[in-house]
PDB file of C-alpha atoms in Angstrom:
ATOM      1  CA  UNK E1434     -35.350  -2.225  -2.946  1.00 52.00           C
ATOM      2  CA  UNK E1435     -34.869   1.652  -1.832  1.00 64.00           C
ATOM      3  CA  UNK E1436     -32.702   3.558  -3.038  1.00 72.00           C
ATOM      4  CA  UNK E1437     -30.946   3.786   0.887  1.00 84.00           C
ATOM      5  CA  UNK E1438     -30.378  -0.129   0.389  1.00 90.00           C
ATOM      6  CA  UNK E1439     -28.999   0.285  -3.145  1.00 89.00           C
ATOM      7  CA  UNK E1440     -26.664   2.700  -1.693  1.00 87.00           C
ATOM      8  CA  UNK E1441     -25.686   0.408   1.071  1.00 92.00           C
ATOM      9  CA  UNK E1442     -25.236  -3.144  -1.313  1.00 93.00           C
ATOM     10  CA  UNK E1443     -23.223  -0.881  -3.290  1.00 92.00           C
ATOM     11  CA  UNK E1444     -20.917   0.240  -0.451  1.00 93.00           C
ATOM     12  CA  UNK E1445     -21.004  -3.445   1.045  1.00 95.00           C
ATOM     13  CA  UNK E1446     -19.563  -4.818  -2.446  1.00 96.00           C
ATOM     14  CA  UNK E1447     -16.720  -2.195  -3.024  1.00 96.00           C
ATOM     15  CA  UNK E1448     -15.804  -2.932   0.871  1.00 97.00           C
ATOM     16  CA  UNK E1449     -15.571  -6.285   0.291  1.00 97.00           C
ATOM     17  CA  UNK E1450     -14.121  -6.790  -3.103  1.00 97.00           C
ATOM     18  CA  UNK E1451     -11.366  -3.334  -1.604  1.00 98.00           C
ATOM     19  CA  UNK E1452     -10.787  -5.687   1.508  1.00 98.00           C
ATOM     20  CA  UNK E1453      -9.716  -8.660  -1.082  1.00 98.00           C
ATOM     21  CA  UNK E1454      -7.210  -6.101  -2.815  1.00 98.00           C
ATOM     22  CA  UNK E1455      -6.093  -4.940   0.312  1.00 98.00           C
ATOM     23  CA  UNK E1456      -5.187  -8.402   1.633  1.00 98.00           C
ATOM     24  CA  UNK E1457      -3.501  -9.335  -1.133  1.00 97.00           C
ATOM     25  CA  UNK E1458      -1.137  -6.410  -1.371  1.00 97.00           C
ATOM     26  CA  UNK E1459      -0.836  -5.262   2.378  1.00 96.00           C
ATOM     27  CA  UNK E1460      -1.459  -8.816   3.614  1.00 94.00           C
ATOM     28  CA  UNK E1461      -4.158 -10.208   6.322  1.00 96.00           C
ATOM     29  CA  UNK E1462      -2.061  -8.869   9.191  1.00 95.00           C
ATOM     30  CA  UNK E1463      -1.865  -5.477   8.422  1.00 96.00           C
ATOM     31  CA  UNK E1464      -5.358  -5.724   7.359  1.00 97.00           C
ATOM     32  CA  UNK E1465      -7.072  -7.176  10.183  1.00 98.00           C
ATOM     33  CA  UNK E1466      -5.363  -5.184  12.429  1.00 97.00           C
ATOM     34  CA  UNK E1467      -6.405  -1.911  10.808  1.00 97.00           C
ATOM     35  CA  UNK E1468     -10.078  -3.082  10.701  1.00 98.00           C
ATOM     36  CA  UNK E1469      -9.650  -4.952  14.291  1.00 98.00           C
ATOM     37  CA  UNK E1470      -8.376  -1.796  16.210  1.00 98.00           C
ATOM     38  CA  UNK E1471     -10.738   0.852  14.339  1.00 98.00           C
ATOM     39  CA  UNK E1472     -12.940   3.066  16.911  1.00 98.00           C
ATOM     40  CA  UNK E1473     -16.317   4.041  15.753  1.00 98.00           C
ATOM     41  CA  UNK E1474     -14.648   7.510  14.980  1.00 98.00           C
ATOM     42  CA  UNK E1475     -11.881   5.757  12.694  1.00 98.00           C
ATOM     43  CA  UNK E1476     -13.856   3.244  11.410  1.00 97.00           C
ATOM     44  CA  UNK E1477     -15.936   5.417   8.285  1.00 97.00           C
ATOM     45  CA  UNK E1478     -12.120   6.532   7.434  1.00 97.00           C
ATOM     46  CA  UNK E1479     -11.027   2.566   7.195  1.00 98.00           C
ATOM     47  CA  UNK E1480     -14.401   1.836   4.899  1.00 97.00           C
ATOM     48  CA  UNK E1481     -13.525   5.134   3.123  1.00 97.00           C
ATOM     49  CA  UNK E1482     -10.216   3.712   2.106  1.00 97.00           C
ATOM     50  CA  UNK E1483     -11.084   0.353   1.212  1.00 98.00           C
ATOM     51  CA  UNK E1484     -13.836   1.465  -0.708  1.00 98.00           C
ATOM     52  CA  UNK E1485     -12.301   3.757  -2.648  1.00 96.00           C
ATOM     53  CA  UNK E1486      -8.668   2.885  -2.888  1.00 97.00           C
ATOM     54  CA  UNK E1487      -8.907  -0.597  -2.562  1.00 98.00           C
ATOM     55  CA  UNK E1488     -12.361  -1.447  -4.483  1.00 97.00           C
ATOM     56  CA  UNK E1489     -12.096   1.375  -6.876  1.00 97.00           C
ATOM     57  CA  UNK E1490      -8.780   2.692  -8.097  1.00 97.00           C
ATOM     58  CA  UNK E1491      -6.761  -0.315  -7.285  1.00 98.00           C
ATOM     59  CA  UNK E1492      -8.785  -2.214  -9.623  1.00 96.00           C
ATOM     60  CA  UNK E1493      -9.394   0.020 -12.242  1.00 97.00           C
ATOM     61  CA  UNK E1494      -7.821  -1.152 -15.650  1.00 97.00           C
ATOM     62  CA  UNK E1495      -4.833   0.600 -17.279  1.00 98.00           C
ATOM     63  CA  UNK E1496      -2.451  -0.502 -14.332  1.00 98.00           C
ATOM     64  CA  UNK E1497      -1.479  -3.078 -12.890  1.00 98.00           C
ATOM     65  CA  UNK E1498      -0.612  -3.339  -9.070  1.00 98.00           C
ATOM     66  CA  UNK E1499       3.021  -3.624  -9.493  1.00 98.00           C
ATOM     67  CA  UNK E1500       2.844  -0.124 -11.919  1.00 98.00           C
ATOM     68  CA  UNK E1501       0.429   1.228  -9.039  1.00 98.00           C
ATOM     69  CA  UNK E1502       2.696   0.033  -6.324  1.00 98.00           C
ATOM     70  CA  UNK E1503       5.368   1.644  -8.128  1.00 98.00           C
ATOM     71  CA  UNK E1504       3.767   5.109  -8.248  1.00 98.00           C
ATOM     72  CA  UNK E1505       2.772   4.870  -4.489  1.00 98.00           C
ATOM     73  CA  UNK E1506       6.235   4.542  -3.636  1.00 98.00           C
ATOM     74  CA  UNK E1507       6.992   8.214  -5.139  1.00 98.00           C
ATOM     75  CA  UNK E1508       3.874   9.771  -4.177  1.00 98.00           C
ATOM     76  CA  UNK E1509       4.473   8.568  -0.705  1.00 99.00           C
ATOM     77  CA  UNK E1510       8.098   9.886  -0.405  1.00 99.00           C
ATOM     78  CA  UNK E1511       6.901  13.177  -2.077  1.00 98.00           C
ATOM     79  CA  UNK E1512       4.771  13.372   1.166  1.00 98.00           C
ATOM     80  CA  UNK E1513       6.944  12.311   3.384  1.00 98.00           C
ATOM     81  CA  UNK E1514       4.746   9.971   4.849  1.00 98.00           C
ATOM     82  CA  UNK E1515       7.267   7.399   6.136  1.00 98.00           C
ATOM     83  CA  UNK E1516       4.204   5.095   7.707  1.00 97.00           C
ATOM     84  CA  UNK E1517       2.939   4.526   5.001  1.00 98.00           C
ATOM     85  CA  UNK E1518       6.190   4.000   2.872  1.00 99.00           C
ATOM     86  CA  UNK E1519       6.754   1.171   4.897  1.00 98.00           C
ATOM     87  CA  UNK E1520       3.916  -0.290   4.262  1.00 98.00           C
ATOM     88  CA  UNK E1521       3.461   0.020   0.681  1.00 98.00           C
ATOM     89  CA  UNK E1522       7.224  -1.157   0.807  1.00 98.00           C
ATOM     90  CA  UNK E1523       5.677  -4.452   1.810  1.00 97.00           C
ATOM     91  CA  UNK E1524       2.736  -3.859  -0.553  1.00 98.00           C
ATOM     92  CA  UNK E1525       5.364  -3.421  -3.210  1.00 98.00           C
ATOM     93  CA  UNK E1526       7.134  -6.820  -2.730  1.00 98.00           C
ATOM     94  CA  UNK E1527       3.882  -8.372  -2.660  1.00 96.00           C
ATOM     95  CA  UNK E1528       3.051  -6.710  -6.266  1.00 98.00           C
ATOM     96  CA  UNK E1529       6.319  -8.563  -7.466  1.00 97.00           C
ATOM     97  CA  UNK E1530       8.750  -5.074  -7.343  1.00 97.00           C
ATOM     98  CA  UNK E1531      12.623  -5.979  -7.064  1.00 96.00           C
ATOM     99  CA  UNK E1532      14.446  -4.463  -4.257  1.00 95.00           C
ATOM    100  CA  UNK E1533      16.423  -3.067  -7.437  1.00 96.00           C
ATOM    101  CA  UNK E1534      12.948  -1.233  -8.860  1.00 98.00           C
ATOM    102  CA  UNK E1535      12.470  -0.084  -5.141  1.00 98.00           C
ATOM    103  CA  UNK E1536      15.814   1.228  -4.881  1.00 98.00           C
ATOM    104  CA  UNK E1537      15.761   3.352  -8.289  1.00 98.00           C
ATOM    105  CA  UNK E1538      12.015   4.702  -7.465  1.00 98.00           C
ATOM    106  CA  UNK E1539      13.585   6.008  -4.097  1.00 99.00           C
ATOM    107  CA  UNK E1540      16.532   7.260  -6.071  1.00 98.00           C
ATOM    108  CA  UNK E1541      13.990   8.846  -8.644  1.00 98.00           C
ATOM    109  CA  UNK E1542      12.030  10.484  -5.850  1.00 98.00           C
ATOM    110  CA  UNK E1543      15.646  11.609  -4.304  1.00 98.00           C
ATOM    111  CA  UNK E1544      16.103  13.813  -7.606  1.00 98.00           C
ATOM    112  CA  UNK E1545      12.616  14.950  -7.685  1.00 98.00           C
ATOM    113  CA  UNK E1546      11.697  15.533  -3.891  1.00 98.00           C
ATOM    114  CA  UNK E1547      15.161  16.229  -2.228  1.00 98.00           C
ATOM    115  CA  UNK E1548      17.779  14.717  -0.744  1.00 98.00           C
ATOM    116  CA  UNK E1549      16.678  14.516   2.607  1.00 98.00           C
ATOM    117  CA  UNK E1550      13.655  13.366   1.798  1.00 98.00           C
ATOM    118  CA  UNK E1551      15.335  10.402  -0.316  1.00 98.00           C
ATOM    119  CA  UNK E1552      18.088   9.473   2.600  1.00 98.00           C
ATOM    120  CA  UNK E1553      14.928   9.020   4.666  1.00 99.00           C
ATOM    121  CA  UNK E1554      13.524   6.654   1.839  1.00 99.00           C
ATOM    122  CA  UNK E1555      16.486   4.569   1.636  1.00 99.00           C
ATOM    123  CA  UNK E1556      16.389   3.957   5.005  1.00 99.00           C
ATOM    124  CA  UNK E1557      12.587   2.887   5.360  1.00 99.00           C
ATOM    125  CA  UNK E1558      12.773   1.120   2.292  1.00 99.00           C
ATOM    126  CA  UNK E1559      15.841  -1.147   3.395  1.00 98.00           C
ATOM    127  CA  UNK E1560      14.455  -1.639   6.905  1.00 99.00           C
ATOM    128  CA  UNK E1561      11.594  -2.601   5.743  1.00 98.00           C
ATOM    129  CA  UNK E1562      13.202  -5.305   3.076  1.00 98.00           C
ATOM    130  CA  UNK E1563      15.458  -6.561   5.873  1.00 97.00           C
ATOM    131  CA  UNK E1564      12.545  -7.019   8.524  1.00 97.00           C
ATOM    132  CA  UNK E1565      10.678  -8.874   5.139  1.00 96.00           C
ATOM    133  CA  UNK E1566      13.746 -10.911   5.149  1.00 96.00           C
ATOM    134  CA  UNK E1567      14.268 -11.663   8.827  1.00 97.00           C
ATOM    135  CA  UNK E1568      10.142 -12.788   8.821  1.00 95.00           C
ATOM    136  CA  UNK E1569      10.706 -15.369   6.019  1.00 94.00           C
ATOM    137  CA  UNK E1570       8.354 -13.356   3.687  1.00 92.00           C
ATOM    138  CA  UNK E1571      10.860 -12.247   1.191  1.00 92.00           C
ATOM    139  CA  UNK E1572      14.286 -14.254   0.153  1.00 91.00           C
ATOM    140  CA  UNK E1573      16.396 -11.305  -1.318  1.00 88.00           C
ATOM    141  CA  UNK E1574      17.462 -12.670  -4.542  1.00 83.00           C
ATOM    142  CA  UNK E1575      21.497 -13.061  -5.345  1.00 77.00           C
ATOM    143  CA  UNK E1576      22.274  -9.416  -7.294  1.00 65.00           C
TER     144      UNK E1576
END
């Protein structure tokens, strides 16, 4: 086997085994969509990501995906990258977090990366709970 073919096996198992992680926390919707509407000058960012993030650091040991979920949530509002909040809102129900946990890591983010910042949070967060909700893929629990 060359080494070119090593290299490629090796990227074709961390796509894979990232596109299994993926599913499973951002669900085969989201997923096929994002590989489904790639262009050929998207697509080595989408392998990039599920390679990486999804094959490597999502399944590294130490963590598991509700912790990781957890941290994305505050990362994500330290960016301000409201996309993607939403959607690893959804990952985060998926990884078992409580509306309650989601709640007090936007609250903890509030503190951290300002109030506007956190209002914005709040609102993505619970939007994206109640669409869960109205979809039948969450039952919000009696607090």
């Amino acid at each position: 086997m060359s080494n070119n073919s090593k290299f490629e096996e090796m990227h074709k198992q961390l796509f894979d085994e990232g596109v299994k992680v993926r599913r499973a926390v951002l669900g085969d919707e989201y997923v096929n969509n994002a590989l489904q509407n790639a262009t050929p000058f998207t697509m080595p960012g989408q392998q990039l990501i599920t390679e990486w993030a999804w094959g490597t650091v999502w399944q590294r040991p130490g963590l598991d995906r509700k912790q990781r979920s957890l941290l994305n949530i505050g990362i994500i509002i330290a960016q301000k990258a409201w996309l993607e909040l939403a959607l690893h809102t959804r990952g985060a129900i998926n990884n078992g977090l409580t509306e309650i946990e989601i709640r007090e890591a936007v609250l903890q983010a509030t503190v951290y990366c300002g109030t506007p910042a956190g209002v914005e949070a709040m609102m993505v967060t619970e939007k994206t709970i109640n669409e869960m909700i109205e979809k039948g893929e969450y039952k919000r629990p009696e607090f």
